[in-house]
Coordinates of C-alpha atoms and ligand atoms in Angstrom, one line a residue:
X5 CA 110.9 83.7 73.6
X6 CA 112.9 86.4 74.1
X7 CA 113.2 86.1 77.5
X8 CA 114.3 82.4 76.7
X9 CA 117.3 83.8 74.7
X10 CA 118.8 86.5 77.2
X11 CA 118.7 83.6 79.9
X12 CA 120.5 81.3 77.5
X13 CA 122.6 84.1 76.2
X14 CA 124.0 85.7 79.7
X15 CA 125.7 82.6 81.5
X16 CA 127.0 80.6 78.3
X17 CA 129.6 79.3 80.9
X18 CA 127.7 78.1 83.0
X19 CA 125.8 75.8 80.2
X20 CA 128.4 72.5 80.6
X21 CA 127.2 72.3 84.3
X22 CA 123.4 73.2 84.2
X23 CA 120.9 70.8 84.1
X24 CA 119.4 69.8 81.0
X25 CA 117.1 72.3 79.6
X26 CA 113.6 71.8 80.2
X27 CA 110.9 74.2 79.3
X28 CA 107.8 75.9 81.3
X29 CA 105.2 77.8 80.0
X30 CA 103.4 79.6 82.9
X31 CA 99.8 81.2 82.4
X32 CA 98.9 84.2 84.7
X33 CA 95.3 84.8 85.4
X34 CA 94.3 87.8 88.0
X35 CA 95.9 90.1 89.7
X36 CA 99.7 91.8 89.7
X37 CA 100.3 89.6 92.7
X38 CA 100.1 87.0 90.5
X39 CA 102.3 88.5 87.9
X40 CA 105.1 88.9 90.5
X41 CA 104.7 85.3 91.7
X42 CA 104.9 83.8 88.6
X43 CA 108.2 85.5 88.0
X44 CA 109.5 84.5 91.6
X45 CA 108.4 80.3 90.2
X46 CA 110.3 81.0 87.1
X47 CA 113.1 82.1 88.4
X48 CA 113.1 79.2 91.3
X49 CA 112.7 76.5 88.5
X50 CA 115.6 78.0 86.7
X51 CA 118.0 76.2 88.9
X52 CA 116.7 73.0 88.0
X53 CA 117.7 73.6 84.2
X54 CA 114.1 75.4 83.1
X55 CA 113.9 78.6 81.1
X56 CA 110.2 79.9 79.9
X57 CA 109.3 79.2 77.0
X58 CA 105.6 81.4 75.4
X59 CA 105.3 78.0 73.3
X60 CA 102.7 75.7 75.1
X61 CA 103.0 72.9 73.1
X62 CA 106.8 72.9 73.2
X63 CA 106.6 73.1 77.2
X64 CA 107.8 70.2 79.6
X65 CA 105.8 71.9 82.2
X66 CA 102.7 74.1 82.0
X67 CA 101.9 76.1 85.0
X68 CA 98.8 78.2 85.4
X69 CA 98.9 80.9 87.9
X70 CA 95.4 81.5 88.6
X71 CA 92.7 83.4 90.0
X72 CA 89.5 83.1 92.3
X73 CA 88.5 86.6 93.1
X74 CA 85.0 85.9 91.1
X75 CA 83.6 82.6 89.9
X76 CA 84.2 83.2 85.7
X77 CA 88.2 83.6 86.8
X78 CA 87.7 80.2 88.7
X79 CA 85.6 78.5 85.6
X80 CA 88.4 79.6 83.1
X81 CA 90.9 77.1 85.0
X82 CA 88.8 74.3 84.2
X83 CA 88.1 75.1 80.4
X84 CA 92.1 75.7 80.3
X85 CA 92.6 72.2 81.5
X86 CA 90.2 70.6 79.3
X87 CA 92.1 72.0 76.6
X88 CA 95.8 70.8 78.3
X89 CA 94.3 67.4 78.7
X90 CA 94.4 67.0 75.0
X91 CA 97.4 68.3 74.6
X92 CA 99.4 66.3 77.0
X93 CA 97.6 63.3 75.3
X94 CA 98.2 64.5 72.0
X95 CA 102.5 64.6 72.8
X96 CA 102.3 61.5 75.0
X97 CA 101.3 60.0 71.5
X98 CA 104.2 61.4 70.1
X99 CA 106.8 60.1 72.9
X100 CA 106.9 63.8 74.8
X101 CA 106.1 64.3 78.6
X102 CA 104.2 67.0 79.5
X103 CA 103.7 67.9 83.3
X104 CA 100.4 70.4 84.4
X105 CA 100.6 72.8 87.5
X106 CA 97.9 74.4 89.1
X107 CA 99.6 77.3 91.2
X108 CA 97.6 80.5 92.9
X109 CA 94.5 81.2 94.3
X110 CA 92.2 78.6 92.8
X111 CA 94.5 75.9 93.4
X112 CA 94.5 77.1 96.8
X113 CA 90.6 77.0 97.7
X114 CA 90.0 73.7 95.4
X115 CA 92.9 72.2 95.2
X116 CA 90.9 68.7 96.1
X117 CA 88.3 69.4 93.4
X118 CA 91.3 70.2 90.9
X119 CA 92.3 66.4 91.1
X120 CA 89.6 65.0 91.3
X121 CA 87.9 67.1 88.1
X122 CA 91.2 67.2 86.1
X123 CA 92.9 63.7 86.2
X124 CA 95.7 65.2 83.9
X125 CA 97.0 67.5 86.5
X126 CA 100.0 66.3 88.4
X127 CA 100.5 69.6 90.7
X128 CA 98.4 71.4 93.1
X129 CA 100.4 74.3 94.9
X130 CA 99.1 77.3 96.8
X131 CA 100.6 80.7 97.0
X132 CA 102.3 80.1 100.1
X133 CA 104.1 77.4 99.2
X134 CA 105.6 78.2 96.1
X135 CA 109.4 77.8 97.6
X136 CA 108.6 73.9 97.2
X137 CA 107.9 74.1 93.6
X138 CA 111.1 72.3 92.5
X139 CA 110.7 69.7 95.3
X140 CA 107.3 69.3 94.2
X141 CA 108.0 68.7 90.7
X142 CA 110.8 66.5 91.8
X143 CA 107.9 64.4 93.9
X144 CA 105.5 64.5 90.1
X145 CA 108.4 63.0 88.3
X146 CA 109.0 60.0 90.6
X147 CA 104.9 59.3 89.8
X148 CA 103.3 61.3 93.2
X149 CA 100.5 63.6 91.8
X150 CA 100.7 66.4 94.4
X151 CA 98.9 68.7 96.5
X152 CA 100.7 71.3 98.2
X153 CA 98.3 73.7 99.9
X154 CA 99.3 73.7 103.6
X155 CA 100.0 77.5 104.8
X156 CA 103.7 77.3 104.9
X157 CA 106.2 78.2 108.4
X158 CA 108.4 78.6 107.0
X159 CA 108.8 82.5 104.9
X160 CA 108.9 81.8 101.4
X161 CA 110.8 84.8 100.7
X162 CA 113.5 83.6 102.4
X163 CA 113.6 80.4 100.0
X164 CA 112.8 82.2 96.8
X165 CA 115.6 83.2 94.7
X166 CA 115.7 86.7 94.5
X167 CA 115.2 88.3 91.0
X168 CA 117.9 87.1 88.3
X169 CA 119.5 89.9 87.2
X170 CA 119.1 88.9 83.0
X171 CA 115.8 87.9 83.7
X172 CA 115.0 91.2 85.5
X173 CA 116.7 92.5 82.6
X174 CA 114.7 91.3 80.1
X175 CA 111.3 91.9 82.0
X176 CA 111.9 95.9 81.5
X177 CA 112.0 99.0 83.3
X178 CA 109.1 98.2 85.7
X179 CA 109.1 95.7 88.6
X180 CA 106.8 94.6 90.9
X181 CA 107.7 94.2 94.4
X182 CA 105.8 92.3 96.7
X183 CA 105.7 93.5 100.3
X184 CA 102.3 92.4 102.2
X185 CA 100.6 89.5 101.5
X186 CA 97.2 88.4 102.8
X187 CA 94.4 90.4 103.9
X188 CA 92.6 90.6 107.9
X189 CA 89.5 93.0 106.6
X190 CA 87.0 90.4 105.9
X191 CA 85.1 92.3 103.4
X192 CA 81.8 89.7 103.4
X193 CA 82.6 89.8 99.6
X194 CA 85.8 88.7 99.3
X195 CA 87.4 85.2 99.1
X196 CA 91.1 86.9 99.7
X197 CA 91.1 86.6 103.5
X198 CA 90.7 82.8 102.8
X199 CA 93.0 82.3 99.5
X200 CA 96.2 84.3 100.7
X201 CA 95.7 84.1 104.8
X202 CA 96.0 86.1 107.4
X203 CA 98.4 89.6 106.9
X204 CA 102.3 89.3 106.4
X205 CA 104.4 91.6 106.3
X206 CA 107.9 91.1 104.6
X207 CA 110.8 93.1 106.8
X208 CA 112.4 96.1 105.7
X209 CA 115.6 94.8 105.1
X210 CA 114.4 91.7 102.7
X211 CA 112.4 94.5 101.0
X212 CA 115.2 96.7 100.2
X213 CA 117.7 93.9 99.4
X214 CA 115.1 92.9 96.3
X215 CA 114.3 96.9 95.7
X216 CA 118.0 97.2 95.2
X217 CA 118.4 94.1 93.2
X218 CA 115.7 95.5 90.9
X219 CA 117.6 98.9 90.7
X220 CA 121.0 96.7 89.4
X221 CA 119.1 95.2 86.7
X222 CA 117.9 98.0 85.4
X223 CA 114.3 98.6 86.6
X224 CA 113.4 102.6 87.4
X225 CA 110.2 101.9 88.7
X226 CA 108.9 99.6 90.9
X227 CA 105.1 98.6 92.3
X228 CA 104.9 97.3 96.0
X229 CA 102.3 95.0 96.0
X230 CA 100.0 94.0 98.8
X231 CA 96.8 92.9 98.8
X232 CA 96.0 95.6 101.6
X233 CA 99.4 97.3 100.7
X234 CA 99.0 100.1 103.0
X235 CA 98.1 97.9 106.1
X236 CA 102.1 96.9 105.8
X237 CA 104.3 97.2 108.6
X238 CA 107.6 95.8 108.9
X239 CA 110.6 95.9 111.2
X240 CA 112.7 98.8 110.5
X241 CA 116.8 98.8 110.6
X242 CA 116.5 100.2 114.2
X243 CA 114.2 97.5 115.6
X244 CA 111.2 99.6 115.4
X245 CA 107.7 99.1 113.4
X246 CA 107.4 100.7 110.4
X247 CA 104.7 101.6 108.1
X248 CA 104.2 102.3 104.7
X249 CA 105.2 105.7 104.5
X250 CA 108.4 105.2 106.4
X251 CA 109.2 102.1 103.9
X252 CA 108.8 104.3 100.9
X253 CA 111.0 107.1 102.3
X254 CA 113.4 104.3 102.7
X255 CA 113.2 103.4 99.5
X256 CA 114.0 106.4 97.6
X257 CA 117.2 106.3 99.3
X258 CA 118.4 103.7 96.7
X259 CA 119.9 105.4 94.1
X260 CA 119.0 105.2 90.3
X261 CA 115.6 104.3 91.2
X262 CA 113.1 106.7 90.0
X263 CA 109.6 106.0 90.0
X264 CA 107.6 104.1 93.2
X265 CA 104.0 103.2 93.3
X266 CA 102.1 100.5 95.9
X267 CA 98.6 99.0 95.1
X268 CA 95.7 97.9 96.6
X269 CA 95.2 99.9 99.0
X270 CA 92.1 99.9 101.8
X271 CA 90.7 103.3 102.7
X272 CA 91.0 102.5 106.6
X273 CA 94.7 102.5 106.5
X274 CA 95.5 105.5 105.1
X275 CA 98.0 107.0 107.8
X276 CA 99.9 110.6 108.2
X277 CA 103.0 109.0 107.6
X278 CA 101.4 107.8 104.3
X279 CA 100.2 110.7 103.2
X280 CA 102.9 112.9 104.1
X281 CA 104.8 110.6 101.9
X282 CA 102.9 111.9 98.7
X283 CA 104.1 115.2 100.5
X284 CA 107.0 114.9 100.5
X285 CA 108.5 112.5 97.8
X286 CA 108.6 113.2 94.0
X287 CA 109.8 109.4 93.4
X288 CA 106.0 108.5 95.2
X289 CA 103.8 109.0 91.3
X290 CA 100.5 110.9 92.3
X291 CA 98.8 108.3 91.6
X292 CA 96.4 106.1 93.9
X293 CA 94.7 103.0 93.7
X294 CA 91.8 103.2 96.3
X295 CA 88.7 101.0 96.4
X296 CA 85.5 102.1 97.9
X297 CA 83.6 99.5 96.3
X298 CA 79.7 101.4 97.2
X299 CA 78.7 104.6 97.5
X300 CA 76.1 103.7 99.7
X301 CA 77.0 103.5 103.4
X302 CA 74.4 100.8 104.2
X303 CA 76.1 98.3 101.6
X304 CA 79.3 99.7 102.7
X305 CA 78.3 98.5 106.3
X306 CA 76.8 94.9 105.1
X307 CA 79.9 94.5 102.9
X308 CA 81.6 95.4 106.3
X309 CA 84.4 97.8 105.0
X310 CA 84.4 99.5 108.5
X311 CA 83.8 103.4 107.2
X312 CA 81.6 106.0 105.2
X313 CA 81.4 107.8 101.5
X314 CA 81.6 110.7 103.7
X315 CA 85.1 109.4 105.8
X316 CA 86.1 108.1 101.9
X317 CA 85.3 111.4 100.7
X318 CA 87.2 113.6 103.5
X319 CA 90.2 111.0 103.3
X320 CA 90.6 112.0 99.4
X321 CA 90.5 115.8 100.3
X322 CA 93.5 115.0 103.0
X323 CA 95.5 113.3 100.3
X324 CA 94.5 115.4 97.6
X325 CA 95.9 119.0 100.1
X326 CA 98.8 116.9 100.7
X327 CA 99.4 116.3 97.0
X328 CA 97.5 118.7 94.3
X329 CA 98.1 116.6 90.9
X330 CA 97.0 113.3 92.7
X331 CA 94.5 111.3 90.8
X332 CA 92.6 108.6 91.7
X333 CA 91.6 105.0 90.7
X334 CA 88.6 102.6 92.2
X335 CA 87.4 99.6 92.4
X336 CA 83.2 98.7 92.4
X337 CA 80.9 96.5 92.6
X338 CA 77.3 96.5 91.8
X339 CA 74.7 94.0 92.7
X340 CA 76.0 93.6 96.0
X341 CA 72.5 91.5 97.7
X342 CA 70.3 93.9 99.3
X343 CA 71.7 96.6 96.7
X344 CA 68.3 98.5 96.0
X345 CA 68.2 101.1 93.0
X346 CA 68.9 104.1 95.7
X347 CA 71.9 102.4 96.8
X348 CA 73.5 102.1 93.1
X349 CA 72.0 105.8 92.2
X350 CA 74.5 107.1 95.4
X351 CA 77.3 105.0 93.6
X352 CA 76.9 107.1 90.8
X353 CA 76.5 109.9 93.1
X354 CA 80.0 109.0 94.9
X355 CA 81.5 108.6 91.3
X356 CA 80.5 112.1 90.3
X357 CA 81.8 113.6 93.6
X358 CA 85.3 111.8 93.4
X359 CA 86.2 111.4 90.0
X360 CA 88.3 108.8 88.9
X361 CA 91.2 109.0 86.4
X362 CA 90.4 104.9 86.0
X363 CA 88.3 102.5 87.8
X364 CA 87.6 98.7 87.8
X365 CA 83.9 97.5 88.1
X366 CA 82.4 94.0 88.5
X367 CA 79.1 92.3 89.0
X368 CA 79.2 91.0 92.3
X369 CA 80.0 87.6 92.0
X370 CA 79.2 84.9 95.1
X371 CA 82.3 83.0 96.3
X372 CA 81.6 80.7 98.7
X373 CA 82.8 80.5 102.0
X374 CA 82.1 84.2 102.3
X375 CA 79.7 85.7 104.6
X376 CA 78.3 87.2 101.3
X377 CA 76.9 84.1 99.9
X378 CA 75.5 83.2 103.3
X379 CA 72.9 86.8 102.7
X380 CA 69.7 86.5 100.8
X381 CA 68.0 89.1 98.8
X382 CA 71.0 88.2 96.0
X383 CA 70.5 90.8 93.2
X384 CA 69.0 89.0 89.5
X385 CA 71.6 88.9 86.7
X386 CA 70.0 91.6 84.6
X387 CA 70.0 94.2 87.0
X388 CA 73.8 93.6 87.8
X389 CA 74.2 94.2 84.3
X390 CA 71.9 96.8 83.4
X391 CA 73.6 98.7 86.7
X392 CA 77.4 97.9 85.5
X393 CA 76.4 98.8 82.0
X394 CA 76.0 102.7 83.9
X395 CA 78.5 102.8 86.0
X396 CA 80.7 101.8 83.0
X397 CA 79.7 104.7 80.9
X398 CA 80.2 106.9 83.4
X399 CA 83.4 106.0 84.7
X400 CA 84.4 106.0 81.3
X401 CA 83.5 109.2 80.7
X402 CA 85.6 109.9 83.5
X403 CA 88.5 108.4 82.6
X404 CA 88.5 110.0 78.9
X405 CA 88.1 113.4 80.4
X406 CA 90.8 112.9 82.7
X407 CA 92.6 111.9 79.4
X408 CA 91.3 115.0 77.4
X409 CA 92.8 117.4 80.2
X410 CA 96.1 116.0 80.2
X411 CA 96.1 117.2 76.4
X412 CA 98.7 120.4 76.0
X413 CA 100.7 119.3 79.3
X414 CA 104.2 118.7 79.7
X415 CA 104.8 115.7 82.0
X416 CA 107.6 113.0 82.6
X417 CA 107.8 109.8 80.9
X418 CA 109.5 106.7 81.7
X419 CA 110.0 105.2 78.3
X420 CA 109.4 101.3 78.4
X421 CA 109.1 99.3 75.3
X422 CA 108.9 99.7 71.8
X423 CA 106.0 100.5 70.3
X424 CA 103.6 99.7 67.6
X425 CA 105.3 102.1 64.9
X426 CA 109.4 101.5 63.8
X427 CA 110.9 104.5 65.8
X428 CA 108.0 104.6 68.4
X429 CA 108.3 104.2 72.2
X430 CA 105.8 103.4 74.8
X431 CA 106.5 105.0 78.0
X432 CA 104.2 105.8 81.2
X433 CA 102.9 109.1 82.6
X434 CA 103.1 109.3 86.4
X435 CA 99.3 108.8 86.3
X436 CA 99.8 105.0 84.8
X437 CA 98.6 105.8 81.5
X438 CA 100.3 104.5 78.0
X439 CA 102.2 107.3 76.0
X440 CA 103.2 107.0 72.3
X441 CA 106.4 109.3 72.0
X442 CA 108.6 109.0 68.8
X443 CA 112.4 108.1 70.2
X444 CA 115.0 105.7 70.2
X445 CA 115.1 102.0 71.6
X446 CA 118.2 103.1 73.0
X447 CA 116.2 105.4 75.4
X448 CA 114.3 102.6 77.0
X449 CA 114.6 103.9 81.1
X450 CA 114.9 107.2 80.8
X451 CA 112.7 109.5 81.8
X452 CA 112.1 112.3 79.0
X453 CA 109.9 115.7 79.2
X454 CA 107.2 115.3 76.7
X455 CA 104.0 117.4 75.8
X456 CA 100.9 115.1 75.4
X457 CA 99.6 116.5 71.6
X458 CA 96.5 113.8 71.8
X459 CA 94.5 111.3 73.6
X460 CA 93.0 108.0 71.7
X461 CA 90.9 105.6 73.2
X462 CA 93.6 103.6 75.4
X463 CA 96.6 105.6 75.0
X464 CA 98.4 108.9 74.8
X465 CA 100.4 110.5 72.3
X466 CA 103.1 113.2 73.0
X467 CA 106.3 114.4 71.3
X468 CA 109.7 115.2 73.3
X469 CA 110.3 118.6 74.5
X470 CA 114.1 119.2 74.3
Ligands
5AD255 N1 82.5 89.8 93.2 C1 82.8 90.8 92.4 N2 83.9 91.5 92.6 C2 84.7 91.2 93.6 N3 85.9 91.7 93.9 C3 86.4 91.0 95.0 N4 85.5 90.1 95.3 C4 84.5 90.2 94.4 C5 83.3 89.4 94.3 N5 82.9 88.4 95.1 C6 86.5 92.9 93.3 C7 86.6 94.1 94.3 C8 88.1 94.1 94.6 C9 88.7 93.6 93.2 C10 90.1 93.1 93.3 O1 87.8 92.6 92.8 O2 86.2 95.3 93.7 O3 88.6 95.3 95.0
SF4_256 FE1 89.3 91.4 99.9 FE2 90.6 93.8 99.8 FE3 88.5 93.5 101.5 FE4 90.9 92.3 102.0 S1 90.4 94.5 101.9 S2 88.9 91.3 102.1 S3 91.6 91.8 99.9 S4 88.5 93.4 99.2

């Protein structure tokens, strides 16, 4: 709602010539990829007259962004349109339209199924094709139902808006930036390499453009996103390929921007340039997102992630010389077929060698297509479970302990958002976790020194040191 009112609020000029105003509700499912795309779809429908709306039922349009990393993500698209089939009957019997999108991964790897499954739906539209989006709608309204999931030639990017400067506004302090998209590894898990494609790399100079946009509108910290982040490399200002680390060096050139981070990360591509960059830039928060997914090298090697725990584990000590205060955050999964008891005991081992600040763990979950579901030897339900109910515990442990020792120390916090209390403010420590901090609203941005007096189960709390 809110962010309904700034867009209303910050071009009243313009409102004799706009379209009419129509209304989307978009639902994200997944990932921060997703996040960032459903922003980039808002803002592209915005021309056509459409401000968000976190109503569903008052919603012309009702987009859902979705997921198919594991097969509940993909089975919660289909109870969400059961329950948007009644409701676009429901208005229809009350004289109001009510258009349904399917955008993101699912709609991308069954976007036949969708229309054939869900006769309400009157868009299909796969993440590469999301410039199309008001063309598309355009196509629904003159009675087409459509399917746009044909990789693109065109570069979205280039057709996107960039970021609106009120809506960037009213997002917050914190942006994501997308700068890779896709993924070439092939882990034998993993349904990206089909969902997203083949690796892209946006260029430098589209990359700072948007950075820079960001920075105008406010935001002090931004997230490059990739789904193999570190595997970017773009064409620098003087014609040569960069990587990551050059990019981010770039980046802190832009001034009033404080904060960078870049997620997900694969071990292999880890370079100097990278890691000098956690060297060598206090804007670069010593913090790392980076999935091993085993700690057994022989599910490792059938999950084909091309390297060891003990490469993993030498990688972190490079990082970790390079910067001290650096923590870590993982992804697992457990269950993997052929995962014996020995295999999942040298996850815990790995665990218990690394230590992770916070860490993500899954049952592994077949997606077809994948070489993974093509392997016998699958792993039974209740041993998945029994195995993530551990590695849970233990990662948990880790992650309050992590939280304990940060308890007496005075960090910097990026104050973002109200919070929970009048005269409270939530703000974020360099190591991604929530900070309760009594200060103004007025504050929201800066970056205050605070000592961290406590730790409760999912947040921090601190008081400002003047
Ligand atoms: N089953 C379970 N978890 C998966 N992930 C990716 N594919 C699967 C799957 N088939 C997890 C990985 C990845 C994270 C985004 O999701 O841990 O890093
Ligand atoms: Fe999937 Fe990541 Fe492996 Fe690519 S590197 S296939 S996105 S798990």
């Amino acid at each position: 709602m809110t962010q309904e009112i700034a867009v209303l609020s910050a071009k009243p000029d313009m409102a004799v010539e706009s379209p009419p105003v129509r209304k989307v509700f978009v639902k994200t499912y997944g990932c921060q990829m997703n996040v960032y795309d459903s922003d980039r779809m808002t803002d592209a429908l915005a021309k056509d007259g459409y401000v968000s709306t976190d109503v569903m039922e008052d919603a012309d349009l009702v987009l859902l962004n979705t997921c198919h990393i594991r097969e509940k993500a993909a089975e919660k698209v289909y109870s969400a349109l059961g329950r948007l089939r009644d409701l676009k009957k429901k208005k229809a019997g009350e004289g109001r339209e009510m258009m349904i999108g399917v955008a993101g991964c699912v709609a991308q790897a069954e976007g036949d199924e969708i229309l054939r499954r869900a006769p309400a739906v009157d868009l299909v539209i796969g993440p590469q094709t999301y410039h199309r989006l008001p063309e598309a709608l355009k196509r629904v309204k003159r009675g087409e139902r459509v399917l746009e999931t044909d990789y693109a030639i065109e570069d979205k990017f280039e057709h996107l808006p960039a970021p609106d400067k009120a809506k960037t506004r009213a997002r917050g302090v914190t942006a994501f930036l997308t700068v890779q998209e896709g993924c070439d590894k092939f882990c034998t898990f993993c349904v990206v390499p089909y969902t997203r494609g083949s690796e892209v790399s946006r260029p430098v100079a589209q990359i700072v453009a948007e950075a820079q946009k960001l920075v105008d509108a406010g935001v002090r910290e931004i997230t490059l996103l990739g789904q193999n982040v570190n595997a970017w490399h773009g064409v620098g200002a003087d014609g040569e390929q960069w990587g990551l680390g050059e990019l981010l060096n770039r980046l802190t050139r832009i001034e009033g921007l404080a904060r960078l981070r870049y997620t997900t990360s694969h071990p292999r591509d880890m370079d100097d340039s990278l890691i000098n960059a956690h060297r060598d830039l206090p804007q670069l928060m010593p913090y790392l997102h980076l999935p091993i997914q085993s700690g057994s090298n022989r599910i490792l090697k059938a999950m084909n992630r091309r390297h060891t725990t003990a490469e993993y584990i030498a990688l972190i000590a490079r990082i970790k010389a390079a910067r001290p205060d650096l923590a870590l955050s993982g992804d697992f999964i457990v269950g993997f077929p052929g995962e014996t008891d020995e295999d999942f005991e040298d996850t815990l081992r790995l665990v218990e060698t690394v230590g992770y600040a916070q860490a993500f763990s899954f049952k592994y979950s077949t997606r077809p297509g994948t070489p993974g579901a093509e392997l016998g030897d699958q792993v039974p339900e209740d041993v998945k479970a029994k195995r993530l109910e551990r590695l849970q515990a233990l990662l948990l442990e880790q992650q309050n302990a992590f939280a304990q020792a940060c308890i007496g120390k005075t960090i910097d916090l990026l104050l973002e958002k109200p919070g929970r209390m009048p005269g409270q403010l939530i703000g974020r420590s360099p190591w991604l976790q929530s900070v309760n901090v009594d200060a103004k609203s007025s504050q929201i941005g800066d970056i205050v020194s605070v000592r961290i007096t406590g730790a409760g189960p999912n947040s921090l709390f601190a008081e400002v040191v003047s």
